[in-house]
PDB file of C-alpha atoms in Angstrom:
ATOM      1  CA  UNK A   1      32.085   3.166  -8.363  1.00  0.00           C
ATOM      2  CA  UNK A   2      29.757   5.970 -10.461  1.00  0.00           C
ATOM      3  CA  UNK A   3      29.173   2.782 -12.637  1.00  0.00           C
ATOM      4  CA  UNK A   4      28.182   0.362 -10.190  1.00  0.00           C
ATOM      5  CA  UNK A   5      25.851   2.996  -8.576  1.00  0.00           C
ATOM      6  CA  UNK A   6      23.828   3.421 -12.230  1.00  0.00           C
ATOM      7  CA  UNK A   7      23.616  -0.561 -12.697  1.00  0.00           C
ATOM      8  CA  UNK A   8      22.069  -0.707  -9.206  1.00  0.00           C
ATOM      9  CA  UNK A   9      19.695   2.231  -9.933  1.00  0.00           C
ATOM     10  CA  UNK A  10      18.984   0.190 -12.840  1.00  0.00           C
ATOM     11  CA  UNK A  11      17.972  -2.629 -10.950  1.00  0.00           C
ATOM     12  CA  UNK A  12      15.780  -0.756  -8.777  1.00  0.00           C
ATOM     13  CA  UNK A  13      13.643   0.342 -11.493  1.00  0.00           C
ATOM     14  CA  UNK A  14      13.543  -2.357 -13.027  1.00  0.00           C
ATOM     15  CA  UNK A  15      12.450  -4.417  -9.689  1.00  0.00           C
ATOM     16  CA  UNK A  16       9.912  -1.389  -9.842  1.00  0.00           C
ATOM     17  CA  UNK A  17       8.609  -1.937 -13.207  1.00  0.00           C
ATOM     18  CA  UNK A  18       7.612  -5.578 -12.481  1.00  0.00           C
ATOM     19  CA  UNK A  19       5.043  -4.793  -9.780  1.00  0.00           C
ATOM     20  CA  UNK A  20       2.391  -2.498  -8.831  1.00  0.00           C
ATOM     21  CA  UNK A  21       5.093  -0.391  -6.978  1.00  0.00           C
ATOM     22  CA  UNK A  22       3.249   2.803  -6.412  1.00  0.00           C
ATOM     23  CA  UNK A  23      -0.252   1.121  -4.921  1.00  0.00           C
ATOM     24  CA  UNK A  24       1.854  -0.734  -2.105  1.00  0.00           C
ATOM     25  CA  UNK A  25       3.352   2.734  -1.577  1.00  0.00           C
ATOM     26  CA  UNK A  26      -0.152   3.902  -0.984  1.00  0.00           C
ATOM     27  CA  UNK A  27      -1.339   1.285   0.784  1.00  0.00           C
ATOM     28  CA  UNK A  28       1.806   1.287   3.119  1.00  0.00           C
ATOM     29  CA  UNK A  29       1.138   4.800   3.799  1.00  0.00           C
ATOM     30  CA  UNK A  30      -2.273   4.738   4.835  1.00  0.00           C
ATOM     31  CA  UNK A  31      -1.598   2.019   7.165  1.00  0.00           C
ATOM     32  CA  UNK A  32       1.709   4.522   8.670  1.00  0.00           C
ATOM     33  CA  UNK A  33      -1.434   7.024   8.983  1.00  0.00           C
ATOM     34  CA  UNK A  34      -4.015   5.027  10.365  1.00  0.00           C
ATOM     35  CA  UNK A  35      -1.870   3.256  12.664  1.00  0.00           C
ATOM     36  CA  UNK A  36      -0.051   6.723  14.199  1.00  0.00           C
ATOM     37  CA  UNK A  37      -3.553   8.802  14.334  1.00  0.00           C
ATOM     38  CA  UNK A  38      -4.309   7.504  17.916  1.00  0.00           C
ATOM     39  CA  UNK A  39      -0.514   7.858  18.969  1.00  0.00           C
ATOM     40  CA  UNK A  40       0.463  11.415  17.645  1.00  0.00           C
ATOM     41  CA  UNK A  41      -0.731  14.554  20.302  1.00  0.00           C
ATOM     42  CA  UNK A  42      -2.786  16.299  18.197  1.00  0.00           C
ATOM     43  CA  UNK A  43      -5.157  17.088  21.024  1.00  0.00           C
ATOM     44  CA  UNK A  44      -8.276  16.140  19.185  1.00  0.00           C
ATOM     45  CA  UNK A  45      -7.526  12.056  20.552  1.00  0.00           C
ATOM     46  CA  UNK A  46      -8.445  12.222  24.297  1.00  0.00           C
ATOM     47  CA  UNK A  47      -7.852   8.357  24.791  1.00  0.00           C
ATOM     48  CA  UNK A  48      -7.170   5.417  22.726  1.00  0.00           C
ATOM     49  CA  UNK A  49      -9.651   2.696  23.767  1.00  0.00           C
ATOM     50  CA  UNK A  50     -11.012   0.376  21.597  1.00  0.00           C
ATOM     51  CA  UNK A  51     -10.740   3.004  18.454  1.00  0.00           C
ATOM     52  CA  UNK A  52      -7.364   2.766  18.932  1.00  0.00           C
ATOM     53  CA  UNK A  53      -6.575  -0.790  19.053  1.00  0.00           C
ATOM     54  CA  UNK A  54      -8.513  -1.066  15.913  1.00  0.00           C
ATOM     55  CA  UNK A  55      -6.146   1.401  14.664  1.00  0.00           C
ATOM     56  CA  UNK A  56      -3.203  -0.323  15.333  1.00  0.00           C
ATOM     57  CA  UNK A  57      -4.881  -3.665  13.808  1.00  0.00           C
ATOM     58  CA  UNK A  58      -6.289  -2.149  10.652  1.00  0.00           C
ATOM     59  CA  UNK A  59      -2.353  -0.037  10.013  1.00  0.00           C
ATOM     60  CA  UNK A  60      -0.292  -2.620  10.228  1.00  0.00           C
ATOM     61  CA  UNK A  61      -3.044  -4.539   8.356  1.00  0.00           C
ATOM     62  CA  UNK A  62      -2.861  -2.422   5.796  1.00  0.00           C
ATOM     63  CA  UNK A  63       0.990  -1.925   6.104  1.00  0.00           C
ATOM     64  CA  UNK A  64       1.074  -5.703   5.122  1.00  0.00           C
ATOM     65  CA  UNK A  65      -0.870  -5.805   2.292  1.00  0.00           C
ATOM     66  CA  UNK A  66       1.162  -3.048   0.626  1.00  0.00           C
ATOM     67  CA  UNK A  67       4.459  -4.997   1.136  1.00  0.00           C
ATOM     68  CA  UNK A  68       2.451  -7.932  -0.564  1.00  0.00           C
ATOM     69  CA  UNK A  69       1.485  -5.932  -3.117  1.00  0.00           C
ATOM     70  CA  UNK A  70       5.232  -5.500  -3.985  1.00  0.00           C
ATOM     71  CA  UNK A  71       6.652  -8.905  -3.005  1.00  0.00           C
ATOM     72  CA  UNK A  72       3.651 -11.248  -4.472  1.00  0.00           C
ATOM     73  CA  UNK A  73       2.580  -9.246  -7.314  1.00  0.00           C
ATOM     74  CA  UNK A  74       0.276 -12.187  -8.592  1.00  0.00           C
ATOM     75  CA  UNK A  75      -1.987 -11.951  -5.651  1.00  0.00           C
ATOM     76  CA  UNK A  76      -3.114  -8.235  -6.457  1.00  0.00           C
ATOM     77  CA  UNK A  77      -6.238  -9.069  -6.650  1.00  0.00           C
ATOM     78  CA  UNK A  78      -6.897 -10.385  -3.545  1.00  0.00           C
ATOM     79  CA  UNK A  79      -4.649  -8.162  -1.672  1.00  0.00           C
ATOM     80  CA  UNK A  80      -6.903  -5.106  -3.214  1.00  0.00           C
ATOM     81  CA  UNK A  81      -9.731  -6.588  -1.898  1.00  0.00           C
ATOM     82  CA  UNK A  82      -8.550  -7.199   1.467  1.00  0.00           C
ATOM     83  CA  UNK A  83      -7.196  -3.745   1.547  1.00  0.00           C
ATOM     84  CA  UNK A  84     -10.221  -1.876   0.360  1.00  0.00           C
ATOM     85  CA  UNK A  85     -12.391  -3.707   3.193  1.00  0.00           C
ATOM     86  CA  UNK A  86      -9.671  -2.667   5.629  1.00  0.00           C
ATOM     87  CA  UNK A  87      -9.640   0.694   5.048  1.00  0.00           C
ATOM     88  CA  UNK A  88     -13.894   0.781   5.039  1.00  0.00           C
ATOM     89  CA  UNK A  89     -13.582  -0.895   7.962  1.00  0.00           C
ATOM     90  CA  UNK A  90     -10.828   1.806   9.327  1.00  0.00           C
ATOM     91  CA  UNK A  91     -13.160   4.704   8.514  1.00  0.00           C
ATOM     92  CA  UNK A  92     -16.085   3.068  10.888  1.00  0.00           C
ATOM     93  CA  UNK A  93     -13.482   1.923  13.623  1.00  0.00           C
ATOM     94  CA  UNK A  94     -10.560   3.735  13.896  1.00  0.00           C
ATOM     95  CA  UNK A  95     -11.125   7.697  13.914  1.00  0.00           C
ATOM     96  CA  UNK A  96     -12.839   7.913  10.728  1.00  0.00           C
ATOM     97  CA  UNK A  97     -10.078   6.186   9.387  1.00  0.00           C
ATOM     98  CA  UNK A  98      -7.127   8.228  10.135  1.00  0.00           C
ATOM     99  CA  UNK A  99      -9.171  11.208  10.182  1.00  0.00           C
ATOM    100  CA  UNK A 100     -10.514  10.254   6.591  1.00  0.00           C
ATOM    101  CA  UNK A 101      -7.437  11.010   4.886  1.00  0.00           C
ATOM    102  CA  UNK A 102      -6.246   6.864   5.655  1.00  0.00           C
ATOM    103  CA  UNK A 103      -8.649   4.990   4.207  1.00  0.00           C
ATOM    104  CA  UNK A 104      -8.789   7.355   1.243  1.00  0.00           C
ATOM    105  CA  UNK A 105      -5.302   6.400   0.375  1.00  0.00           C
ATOM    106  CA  UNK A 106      -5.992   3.059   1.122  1.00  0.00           C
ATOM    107  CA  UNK A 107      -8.971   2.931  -1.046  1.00  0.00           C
ATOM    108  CA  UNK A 108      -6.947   4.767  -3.719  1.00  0.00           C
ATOM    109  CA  UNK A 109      -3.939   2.086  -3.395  1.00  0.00           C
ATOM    110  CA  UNK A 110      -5.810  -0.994  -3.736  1.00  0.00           C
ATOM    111  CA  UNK A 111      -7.452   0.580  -6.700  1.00  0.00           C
ATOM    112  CA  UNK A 112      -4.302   1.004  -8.047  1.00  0.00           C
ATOM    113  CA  UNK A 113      -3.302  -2.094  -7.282  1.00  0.00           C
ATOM    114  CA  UNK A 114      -6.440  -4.324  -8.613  1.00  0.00           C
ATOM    115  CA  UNK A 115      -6.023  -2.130 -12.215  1.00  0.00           C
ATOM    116  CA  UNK A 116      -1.996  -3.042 -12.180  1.00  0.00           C
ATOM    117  CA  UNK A 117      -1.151  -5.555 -15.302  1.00  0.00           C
ATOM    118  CA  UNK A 118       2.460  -7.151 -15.808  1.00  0.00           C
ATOM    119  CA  UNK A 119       3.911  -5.862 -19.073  1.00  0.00           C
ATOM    120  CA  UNK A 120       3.884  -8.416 -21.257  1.00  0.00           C
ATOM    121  CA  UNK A 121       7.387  -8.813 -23.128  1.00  0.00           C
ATOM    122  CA  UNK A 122       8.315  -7.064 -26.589  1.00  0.00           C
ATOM    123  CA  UNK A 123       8.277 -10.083 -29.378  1.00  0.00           C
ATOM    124  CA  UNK A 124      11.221  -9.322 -31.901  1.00  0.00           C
ATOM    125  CA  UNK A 125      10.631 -10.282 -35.196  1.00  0.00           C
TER     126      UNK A 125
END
């Protein structure tokens, strides 16, 4: 069982290696944040309106290019794109995009995700 458990760690991080893991972490996230700003009773919200269906929009938006980013790993470069004009877009309609802190992991996700390059294999001679 102990060595089943390792091989299937094993394939984790290797399913990990092969794709900008981290940036659809990020991006998936900011869209959690930006999506749950308008919902959670901080007080500071007083109703959701249009700000808040925005909100919803531009999280799960965001939510969707993360899992993307991790599932079709060759389309980074759009998906970065898309996901950087989401979260600008977030900051101007939804709460200053999750109170800020949103569309700065969003920004910061995409980034990561545009900059990600497949490891190319060793050559054995």
């Amino acid at each position: 069982m102990l060595l089943s458990a390792r091989g299937a760690c094993g394939a984790v991080a290797a399913w990990m290696r092969r794709r900008p893991f981290w940036a659809g972490c990020l991006l998936i996230a900011s869209g959690a944040e930006i999506a749950l700003t308008p919902v959670i009773g901080t007080g500071v919200i007083i109703h959701t309106g249009v700000g808040g269906y925005a909100a919803f929009l531009l999280g799960s938006f965001l939510g969707a290019m993360g899992a993307g980013l991790w599932f079709v790993p060759e389309q980074r470069f759009v998906l970065a794109v898309l996901a950087v004009m989401a979260a600008l877009s977030a900051f101007v309609l939804s709460n200053l995009g999750g109170f800020l802190l949103g569309s700065l992991l969003a920004i910061g996700g995409a980034s990561l995700g545009f900059a990600w390059m497949p490891r190319e294999p060793r050559q054995e001679d």
